[in-house]
GROMACS .gro file of C-alpha atoms in nm:
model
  353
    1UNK     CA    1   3.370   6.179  -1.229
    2UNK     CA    2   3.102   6.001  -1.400
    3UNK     CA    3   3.333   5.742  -1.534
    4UNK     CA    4   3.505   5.695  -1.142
    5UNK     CA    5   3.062   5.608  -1.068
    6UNK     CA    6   3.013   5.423  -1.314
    7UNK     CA    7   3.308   5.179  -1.243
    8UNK     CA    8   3.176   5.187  -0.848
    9UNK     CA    9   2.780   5.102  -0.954
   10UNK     CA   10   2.970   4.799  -1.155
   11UNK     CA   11   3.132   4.672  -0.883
   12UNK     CA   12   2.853   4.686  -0.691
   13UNK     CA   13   2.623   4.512  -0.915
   14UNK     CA   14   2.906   4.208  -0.991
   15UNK     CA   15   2.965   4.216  -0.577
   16UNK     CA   16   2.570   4.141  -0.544
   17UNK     CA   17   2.567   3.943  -0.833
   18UNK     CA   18   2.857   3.739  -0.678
   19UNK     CA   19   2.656   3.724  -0.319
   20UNK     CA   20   2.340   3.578  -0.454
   21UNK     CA   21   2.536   3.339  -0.629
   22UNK     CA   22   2.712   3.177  -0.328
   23UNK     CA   23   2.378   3.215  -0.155
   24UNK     CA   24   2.185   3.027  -0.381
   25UNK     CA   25   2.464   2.759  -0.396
   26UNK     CA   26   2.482   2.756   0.014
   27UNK     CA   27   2.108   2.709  -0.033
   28UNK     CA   28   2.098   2.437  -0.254
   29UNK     CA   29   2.422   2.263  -0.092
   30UNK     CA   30   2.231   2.256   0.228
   31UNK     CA   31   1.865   2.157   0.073
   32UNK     CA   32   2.049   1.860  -0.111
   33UNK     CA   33   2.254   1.777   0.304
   34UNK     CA   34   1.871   1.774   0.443
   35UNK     CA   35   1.713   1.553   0.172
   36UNK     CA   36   2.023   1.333   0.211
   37UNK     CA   37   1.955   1.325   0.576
   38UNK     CA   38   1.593   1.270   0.558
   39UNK     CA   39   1.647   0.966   0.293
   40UNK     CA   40   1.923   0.831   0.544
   41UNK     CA   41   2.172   0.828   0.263
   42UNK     CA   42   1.963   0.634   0.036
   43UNK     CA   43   1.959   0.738  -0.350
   44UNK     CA   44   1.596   0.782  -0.544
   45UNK     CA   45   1.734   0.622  -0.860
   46UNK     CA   46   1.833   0.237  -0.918
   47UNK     CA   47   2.225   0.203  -0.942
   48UNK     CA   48   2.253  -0.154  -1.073
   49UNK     CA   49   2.296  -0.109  -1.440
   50UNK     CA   50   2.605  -0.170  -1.625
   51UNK     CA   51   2.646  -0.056  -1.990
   52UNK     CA   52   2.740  -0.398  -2.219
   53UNK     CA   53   2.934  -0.444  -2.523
   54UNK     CA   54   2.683  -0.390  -2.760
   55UNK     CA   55   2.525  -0.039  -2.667
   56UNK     CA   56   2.266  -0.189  -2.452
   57UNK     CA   57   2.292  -0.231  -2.072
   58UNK     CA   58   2.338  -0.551  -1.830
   59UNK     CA   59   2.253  -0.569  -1.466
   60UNK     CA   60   2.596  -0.486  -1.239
   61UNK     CA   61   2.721  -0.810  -1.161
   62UNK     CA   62   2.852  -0.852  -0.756
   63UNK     CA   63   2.647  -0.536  -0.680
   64UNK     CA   64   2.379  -0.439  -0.408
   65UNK     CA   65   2.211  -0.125  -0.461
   66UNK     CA   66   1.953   0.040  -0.223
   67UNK     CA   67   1.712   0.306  -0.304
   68UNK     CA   68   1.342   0.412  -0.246
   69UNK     CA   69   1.023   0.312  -0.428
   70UNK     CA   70   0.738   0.428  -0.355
   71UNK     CA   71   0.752   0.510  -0.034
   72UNK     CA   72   1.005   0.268   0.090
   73UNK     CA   73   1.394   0.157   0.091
   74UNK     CA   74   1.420  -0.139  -0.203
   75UNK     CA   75   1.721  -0.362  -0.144
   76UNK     CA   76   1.862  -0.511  -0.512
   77UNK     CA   77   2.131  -0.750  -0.531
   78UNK     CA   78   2.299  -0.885  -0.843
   79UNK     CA   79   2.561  -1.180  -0.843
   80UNK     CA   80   2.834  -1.266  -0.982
   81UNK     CA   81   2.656  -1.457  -1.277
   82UNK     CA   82   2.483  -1.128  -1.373
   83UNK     CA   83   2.121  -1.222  -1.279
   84UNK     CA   84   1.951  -1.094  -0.937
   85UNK     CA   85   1.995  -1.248  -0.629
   86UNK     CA   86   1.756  -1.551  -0.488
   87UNK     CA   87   1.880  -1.572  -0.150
   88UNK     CA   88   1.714  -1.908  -0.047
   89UNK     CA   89   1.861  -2.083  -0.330
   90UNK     CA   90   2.086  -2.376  -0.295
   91UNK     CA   91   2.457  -2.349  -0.435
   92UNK     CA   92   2.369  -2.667  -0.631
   93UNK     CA   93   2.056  -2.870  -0.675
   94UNK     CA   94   1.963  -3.188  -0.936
   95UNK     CA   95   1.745  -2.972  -1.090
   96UNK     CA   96   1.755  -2.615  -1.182
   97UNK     CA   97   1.454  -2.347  -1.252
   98UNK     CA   98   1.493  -2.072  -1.503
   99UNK     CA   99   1.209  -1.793  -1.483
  100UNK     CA  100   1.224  -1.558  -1.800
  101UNK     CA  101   1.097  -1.233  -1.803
  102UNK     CA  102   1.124  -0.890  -1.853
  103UNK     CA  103   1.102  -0.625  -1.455
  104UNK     CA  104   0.779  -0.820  -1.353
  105UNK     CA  105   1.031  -1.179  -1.278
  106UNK     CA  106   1.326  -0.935  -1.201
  107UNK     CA  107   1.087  -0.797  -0.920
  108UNK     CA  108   1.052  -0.404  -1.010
  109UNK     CA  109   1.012  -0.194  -0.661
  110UNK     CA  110   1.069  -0.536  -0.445
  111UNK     CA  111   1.308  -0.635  -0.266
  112UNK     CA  112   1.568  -1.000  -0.305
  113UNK     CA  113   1.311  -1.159  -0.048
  114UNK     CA  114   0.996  -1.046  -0.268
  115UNK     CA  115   1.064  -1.169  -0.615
  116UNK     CA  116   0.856  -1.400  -0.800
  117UNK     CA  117   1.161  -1.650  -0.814
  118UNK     CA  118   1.262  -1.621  -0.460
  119UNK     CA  119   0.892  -1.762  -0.343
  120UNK     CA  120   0.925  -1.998  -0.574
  121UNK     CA  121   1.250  -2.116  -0.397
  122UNK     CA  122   1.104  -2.120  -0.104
  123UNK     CA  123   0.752  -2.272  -0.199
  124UNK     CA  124   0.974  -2.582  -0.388
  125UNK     CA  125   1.237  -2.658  -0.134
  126UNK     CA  126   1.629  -2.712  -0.173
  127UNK     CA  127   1.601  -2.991  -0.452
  128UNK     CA  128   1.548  -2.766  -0.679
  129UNK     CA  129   1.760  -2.468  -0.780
  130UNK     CA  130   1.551  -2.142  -0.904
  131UNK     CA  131   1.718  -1.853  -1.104
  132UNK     CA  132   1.613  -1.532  -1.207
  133UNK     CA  133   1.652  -1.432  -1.564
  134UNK     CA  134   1.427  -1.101  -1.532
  135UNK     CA  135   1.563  -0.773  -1.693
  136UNK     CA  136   1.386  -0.452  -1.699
  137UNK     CA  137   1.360  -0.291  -2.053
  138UNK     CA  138   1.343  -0.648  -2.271
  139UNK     CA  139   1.074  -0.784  -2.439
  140UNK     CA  140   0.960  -1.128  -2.597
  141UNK     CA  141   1.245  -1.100  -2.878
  142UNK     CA  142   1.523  -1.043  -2.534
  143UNK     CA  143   1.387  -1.319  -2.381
  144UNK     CA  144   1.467  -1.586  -2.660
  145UNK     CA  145   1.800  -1.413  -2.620
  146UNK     CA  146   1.792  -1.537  -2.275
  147UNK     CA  147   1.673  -1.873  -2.326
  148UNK     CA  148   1.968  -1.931  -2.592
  149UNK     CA  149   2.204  -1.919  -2.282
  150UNK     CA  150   2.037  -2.177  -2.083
  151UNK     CA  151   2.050  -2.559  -2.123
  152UNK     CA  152   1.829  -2.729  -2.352
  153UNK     CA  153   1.776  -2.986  -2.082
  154UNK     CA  154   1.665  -2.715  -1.783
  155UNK     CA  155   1.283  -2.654  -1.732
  156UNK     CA  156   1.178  -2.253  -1.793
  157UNK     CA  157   0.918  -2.067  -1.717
  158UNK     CA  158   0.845  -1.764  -1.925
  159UNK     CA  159   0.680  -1.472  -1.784
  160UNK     CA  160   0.490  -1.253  -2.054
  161UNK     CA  161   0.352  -0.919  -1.897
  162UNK     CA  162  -0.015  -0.808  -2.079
  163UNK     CA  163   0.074  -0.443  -2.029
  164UNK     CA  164   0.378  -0.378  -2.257
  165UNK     CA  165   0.499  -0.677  -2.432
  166UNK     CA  166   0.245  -0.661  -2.759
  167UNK     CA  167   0.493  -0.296  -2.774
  168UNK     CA  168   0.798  -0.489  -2.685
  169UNK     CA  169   0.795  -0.752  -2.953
  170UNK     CA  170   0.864  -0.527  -3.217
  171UNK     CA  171   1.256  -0.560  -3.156
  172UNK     CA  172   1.482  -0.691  -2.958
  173UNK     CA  173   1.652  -0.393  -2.810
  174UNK     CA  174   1.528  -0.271  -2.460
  175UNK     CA  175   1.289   0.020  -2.482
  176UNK     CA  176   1.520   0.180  -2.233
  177UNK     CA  177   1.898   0.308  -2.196
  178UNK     CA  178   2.177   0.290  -1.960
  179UNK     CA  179   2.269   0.656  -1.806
  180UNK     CA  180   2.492   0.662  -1.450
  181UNK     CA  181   2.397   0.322  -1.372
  182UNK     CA  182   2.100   0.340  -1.414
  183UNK     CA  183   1.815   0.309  -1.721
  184UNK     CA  184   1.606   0.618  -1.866
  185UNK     CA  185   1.394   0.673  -2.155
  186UNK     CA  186   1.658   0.759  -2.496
  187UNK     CA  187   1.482   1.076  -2.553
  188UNK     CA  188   1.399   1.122  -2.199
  189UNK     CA  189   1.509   1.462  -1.989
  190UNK     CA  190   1.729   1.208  -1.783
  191UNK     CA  191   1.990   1.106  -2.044
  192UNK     CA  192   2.048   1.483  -2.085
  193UNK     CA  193   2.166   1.531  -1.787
  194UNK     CA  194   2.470   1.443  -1.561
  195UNK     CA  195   2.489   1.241  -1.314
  196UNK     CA  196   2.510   1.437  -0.987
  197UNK     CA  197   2.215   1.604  -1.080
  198UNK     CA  198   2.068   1.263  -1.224
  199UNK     CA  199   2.111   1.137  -0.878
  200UNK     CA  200   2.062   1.436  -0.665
  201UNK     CA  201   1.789   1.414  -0.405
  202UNK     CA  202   1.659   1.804  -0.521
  203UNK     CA  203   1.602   1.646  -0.880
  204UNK     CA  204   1.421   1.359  -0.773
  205UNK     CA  205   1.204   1.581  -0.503
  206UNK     CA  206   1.103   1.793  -0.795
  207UNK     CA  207   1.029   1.506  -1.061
  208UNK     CA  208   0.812   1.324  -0.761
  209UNK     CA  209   0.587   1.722  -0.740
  210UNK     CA  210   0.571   1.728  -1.144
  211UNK     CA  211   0.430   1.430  -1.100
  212UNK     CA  212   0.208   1.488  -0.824
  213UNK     CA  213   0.105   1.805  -0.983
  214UNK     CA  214   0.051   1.698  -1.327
  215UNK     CA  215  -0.168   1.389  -1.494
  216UNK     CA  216   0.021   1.191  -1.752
  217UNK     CA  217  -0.234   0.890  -1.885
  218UNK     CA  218  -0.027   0.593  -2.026
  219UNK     CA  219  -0.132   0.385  -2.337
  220UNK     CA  220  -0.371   0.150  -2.366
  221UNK     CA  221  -0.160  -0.271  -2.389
  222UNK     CA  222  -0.218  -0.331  -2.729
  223UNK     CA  223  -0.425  -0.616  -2.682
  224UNK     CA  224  -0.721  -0.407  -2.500
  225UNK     CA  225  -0.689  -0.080  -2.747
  226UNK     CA  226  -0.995  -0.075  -2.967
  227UNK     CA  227  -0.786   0.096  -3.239
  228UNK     CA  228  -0.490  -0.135  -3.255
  229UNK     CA  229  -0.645  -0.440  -3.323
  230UNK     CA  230  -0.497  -0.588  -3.648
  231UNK     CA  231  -0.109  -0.420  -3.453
  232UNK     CA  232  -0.196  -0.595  -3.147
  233UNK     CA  233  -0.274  -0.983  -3.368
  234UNK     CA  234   0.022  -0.935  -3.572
  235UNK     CA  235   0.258  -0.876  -3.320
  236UNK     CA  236   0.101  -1.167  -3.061
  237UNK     CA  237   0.194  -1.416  -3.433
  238UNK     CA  238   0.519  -1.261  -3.373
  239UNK     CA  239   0.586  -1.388  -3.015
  240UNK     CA  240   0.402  -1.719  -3.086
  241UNK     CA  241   0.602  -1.842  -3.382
  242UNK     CA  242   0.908  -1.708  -3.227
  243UNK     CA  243   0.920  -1.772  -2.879
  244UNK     CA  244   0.676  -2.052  -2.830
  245UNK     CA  245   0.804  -2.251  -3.125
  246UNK     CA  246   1.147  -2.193  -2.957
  247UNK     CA  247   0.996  -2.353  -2.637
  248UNK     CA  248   0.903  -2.624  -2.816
  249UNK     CA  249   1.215  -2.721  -2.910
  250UNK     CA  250   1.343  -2.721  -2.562
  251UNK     CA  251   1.433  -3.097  -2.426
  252UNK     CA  252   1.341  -2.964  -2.096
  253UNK     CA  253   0.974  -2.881  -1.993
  254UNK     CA  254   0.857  -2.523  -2.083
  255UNK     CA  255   0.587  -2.298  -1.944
  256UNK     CA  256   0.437  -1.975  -2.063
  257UNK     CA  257   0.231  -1.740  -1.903
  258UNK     CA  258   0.120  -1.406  -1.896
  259UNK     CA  259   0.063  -1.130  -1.581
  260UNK     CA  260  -0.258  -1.005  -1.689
  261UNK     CA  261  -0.339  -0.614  -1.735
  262UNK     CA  262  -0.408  -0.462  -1.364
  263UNK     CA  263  -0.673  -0.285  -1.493
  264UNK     CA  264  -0.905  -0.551  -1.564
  265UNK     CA  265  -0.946  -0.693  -1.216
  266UNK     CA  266  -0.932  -0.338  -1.113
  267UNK     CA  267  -1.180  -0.110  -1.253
  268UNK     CA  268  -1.117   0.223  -1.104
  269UNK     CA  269  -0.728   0.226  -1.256
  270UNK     CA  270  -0.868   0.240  -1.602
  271UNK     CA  271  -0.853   0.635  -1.524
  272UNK     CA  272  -0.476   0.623  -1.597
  273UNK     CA  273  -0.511   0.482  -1.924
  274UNK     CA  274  -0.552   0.672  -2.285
  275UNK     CA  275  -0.786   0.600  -2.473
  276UNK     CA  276  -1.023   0.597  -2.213
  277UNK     CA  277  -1.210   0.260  -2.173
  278UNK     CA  278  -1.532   0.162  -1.945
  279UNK     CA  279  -1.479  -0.160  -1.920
  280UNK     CA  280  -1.155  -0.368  -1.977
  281UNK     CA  281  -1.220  -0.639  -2.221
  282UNK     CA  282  -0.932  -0.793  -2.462
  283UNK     CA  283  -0.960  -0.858  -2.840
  284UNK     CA  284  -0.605  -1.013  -2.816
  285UNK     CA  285  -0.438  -1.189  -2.579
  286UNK     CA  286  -0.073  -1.327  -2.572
  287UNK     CA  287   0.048  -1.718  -2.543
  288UNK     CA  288  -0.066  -1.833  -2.174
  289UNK     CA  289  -0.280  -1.522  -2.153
  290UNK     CA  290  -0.559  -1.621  -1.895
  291UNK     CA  291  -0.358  -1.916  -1.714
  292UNK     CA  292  -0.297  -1.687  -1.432
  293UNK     CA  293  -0.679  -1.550  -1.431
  294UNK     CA  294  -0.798  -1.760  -1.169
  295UNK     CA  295  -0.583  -1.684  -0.942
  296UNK     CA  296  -0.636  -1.270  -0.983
  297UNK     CA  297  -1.010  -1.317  -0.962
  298UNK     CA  298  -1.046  -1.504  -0.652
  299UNK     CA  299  -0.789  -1.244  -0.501
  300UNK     CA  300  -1.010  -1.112  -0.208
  301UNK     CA  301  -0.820  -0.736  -0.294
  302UNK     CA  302  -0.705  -0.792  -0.619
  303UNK     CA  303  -0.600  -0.392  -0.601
  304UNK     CA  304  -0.333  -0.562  -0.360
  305UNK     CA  305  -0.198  -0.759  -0.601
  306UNK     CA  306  -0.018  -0.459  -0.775
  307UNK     CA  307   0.190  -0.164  -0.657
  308UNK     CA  308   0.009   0.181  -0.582
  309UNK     CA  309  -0.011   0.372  -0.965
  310UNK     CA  310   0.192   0.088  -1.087
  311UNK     CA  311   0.137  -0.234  -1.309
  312UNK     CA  312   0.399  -0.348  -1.166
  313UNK     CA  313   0.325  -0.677  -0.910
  314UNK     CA  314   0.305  -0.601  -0.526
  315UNK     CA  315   0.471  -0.845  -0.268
  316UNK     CA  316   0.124  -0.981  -0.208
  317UNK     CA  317   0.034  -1.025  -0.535
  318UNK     CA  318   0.381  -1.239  -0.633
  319UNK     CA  319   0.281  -1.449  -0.356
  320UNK     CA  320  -0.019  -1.557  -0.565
  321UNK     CA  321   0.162  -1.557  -0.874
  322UNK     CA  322   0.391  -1.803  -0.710
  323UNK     CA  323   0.074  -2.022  -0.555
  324UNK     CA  324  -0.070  -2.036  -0.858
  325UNK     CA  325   0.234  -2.170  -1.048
  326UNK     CA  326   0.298  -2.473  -0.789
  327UNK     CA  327  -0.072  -2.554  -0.852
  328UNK     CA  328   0.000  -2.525  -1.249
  329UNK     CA  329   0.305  -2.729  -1.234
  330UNK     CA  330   0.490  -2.970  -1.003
  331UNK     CA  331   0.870  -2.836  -1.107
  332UNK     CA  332   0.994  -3.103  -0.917
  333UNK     CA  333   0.940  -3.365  -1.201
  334UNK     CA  334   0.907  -3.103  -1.478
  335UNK     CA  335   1.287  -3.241  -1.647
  336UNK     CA  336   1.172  -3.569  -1.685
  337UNK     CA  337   0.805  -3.547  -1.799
  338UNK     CA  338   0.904  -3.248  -2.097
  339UNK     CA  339   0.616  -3.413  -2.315
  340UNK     CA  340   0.334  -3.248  -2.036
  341UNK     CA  341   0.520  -2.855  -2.113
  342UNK     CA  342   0.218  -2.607  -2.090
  343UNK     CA  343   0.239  -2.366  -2.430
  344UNK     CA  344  -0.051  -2.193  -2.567
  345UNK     CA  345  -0.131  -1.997  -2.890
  346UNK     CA  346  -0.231  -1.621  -2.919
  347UNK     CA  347  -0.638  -1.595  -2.867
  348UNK     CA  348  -0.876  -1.407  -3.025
  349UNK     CA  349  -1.177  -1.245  -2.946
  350UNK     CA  350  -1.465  -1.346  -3.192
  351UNK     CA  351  -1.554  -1.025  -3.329
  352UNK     CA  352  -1.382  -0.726  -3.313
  353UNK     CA  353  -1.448  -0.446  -3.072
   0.00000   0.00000   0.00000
């Protein structure tokens, strides 16, 4: 008799057990058919990556990926040459423009008709052809790899960004990995997992609340952190012997410049940063590092000029970027006057902080 209950109260318990299971999958099947309805269809998580031959990961040639950023759908196109889309350029041109950079030229959270190298296109006309070598992840030592691919004879413009690439020059592998097309920290939760739930709008709804919820301060750039001075001079040597004196050696005329720090035009984003600093003020700067001042400090909202809780550069603020290069430089006789190429050394601060 007992054993007859016993066997029933089992059955019982594995028939509930059983129910809440197929519940809680019903439940989450149709959560995850909402979200996909409310996104229209649109994934949270970039799709354009390919992994490459060595380990590393290349952009997805002949792709187009959409997929929201901050608030809004983000249309990415690669071509068949492997570098994103500038859809005013020319087929062919006498002359062609190579920007360098790491996901500030690539145009991180913009779309094809908001890069950095599609203004230029537009602000230089068809006798000129402008491509765009940006790639999220790389660093000054992947950009030389870059430049090694294009024609001694071609003018370049390299793009240094002041927030990350004193950090980035200490190799040349990306700081970031390839995971179901798309690129996550190494030893990041994301490379853990698969990718359904990688991609799944339920994980991305609950990684955008942890991060609402919770207040994660990012590091100091090198080159404004009080306690990584004699770090921050070595490694700005580093990218001046090695990738100006590469530049140098280019037949073609050669620019480099550096996106300042967001934080020191605006003030109240210092907040975000660890250590915490009053005041923004440099002890190092990188090759080209205040060319592009000028232009951020006579920005009537230089807040504009970068995303919301991002270093990354808005659509208005690669407009300037772009104004502010046309003014530097007139590309359209840059191949035959190399002699004029604008490089500059690291700089200093005269005492330390």
């Amino acid at each position: 008799m007992t054993s007859t209950a016993s066997r029933t109260t089992g059955r019982r318990a594995l028939r509930r057990f059983s129910l809440v299971c197929v519940g809680s999958v019903i439940v989450v099947v149709a959560l995850e058919l909402v979200l996909v309805f409310l996104s229209r269809g649109v994934d949270h998580v970039p799709g354009f990556f390919a992994p490459s031959d060595d380990g590393s990961f290349i952009l997805a040639a002949k792709s187009q990926s959409e997929y929201w950023h901050s608030g809004r759908v983000v249309t990415v196109t690669i071509g068949a040459d492997g570098t994103r889309l500038v859809p005013s350029a020319p087929p062919s041109a006498p002359t062609t423009l190579h920007i360098v950079g790491d996901s500030q030229v690539f145009g991180w959270g913009l779309s094809d008709d908001e890069t950095l190298p599609e203004h230029l296109q537009r602000m230089l006309g068809p006798d000129l052809r402008v491509v765009n070598h940006g790639k999220p992840g790389i660093g000054p030592m992947g950009y030389l790899q870059k430049l090694a691919d294009i024609p001694l004879s071609d003018p370049v413009i390299v793009v240094l960004t002041e927030m990350n690439d004193f950090q980035d020059s200490y190799s040349a592998m990306p700081t970031v990995t390839h995971h179901c097309g798309s690129i996550v920290l190494p030893n990041g939760i994301g490379r853990r997992l698969p990718c359904f739930v990688l991609r799944s709008q339920i994980f991305n709804l609950l990684m955008d609340l942890r991060n609402l919820a919770t207040v994660e301060r990012t590091p100091l750039p090198l080159g404004f952190n009080p306690y990584a001075v004699i770090s921050a001079r070595v490694l700005c040597k580093r990218v001046e012997n090695n990738l100006a004196g590469f530049l140098q050696r280019r037949a073609g005329a050669s620019t480099l410049l550096t996106i300042p720090w967001e934080a020191e035009f605006v003030p109240s984003r210092l907040s975000a940063y660890a250590p915490f600093l009053d005041k923004a003020e440099a002890h190092t700067r990188l090759p080209g590092g205040t060319r592009l001042h000028a232009a951020f400090a006579d920005a009537p909202d230089p807040d504009a000029l970068f995303q919301p809780n991002d270093h990354h550069i808005s659509a208005v603020g690669v407009q300037w970027i772009a104004r502010a290069l046309v003014n530097l430089r007139d590309w359209h006789h840059a191949a035959q006057e190399p002699e004029n190429q604008q490089l500059a050394d690291c700089s200093f601060s005269a005492t330390l902080p």
